[in-house]
Amino acid sequence: MADSHGIVIPTQKLDQAELETVVGRAVKILRDPLELREPLPLPQGAEDIERGQFRASNLMVRLKAMVPQLGPGKLIGPEGTTQARPQLEPDCFVFITDEDLSTEKSDGVFAAMLRRKKLAVVSVRRLREAFYRRKADPAKQRARQVKEIVRMVARLRGMPQCDAPGCVLAPSKMLADLDLKEEKFCRACSQRFFTGSVRI
């Protein structure tokens, strides 16, 4: 078992059972456990009222400050097993929210990160078909969440973006980009992520 692990923390109204399924799929790709904590409330003063959105960086920092109030979470292992949280040092935090996010560079994003602080946030708002006024597709929505969680964890652990469109580490600027990606690393990224080396 790894000496460290990532922590996934939802905010308020997300379905915990659904998220556990999504995290379980992400864990199989990462081959490393992730700890799923209980939800945090949305922090006061983090919303940009005029835009009806949350600034991703502001939200991450405020949520991180609230983490100490949470109790132990559930560790989800690569084999799909769950167990009590071990005494491992977290190496990254990924917050999951249903709120719409913006950044300094974009009016709407699926996910964002503060790499130096080891923080990321994934919004399910734009991952849902309902956002585009289309018929709900739970399977597609779950796949999108899995890919974004894996992408954020891997990036926070030092992986660069990938130019291969089908790699889970390819940028997700549009929904079409996200749906094109597979729930796995390309060959080069897999070697680099799991062995720390790149074959030339």
mmCIF file of N, CA, C and O in Angstrom, residues 1 36 48 126 135:
data_model
loop_
_atom_site.group_PDB
_atom_site.id
_atom_site.type_symbol
_atom_site.label_atom_id
_atom_site.label_comp_id
_atom_site.label_asym_id
_atom_site.label_seq_id
_atom_site.Cartn_x
_atom_site.Cartn_y
_atom_site.Cartn_z
ATOM 1 N N MET A 1 0.838 -1.187 0.000
ATOM 2 C CA MET A 1 0.000 0.000 0.000
ATOM 3 C C MET A 1 0.874 1.237 0.000
ATOM 4 O O MET A 1 1.942 1.266 0.589
ATOM 5 N N LEU A 36 -12.550 8.766 0.587
ATOM 6 C CA LEU A 36 -13.763 9.548 0.366
ATOM 7 C C LEU A 36 -14.284 10.038 1.712
ATOM 8 O O LEU A 36 -14.626 9.243 2.577
ATOM 9 N N ASP A 48 -19.453 34.168 -6.304
ATOM 10 C CA ASP A 48 -19.481 35.417 -7.046
ATOM 11 C C ASP A 48 -20.950 35.647 -7.423
ATOM 12 O O ASP A 48 -21.447 35.094 -8.409
ATOM 13 N N ARG A 126 -21.403 21.079 -15.319
ATOM 14 C CA ARG A 126 -21.283 21.048 -16.775
ATOM 15 C C ARG A 126 -21.009 19.643 -17.316
ATOM 16 O O ARG A 126 -20.859 19.455 -18.525
ATOM 17 N N LYS A 135 -31.457 15.169 -22.647
ATOM 18 C CA LYS A 135 -31.942 14.077 -21.805
ATOM 19 C C LYS A 135 -30.814 13.536 -20.931
ATOM 20 O O LYS A 135 -29.683 13.369 -21.383
#
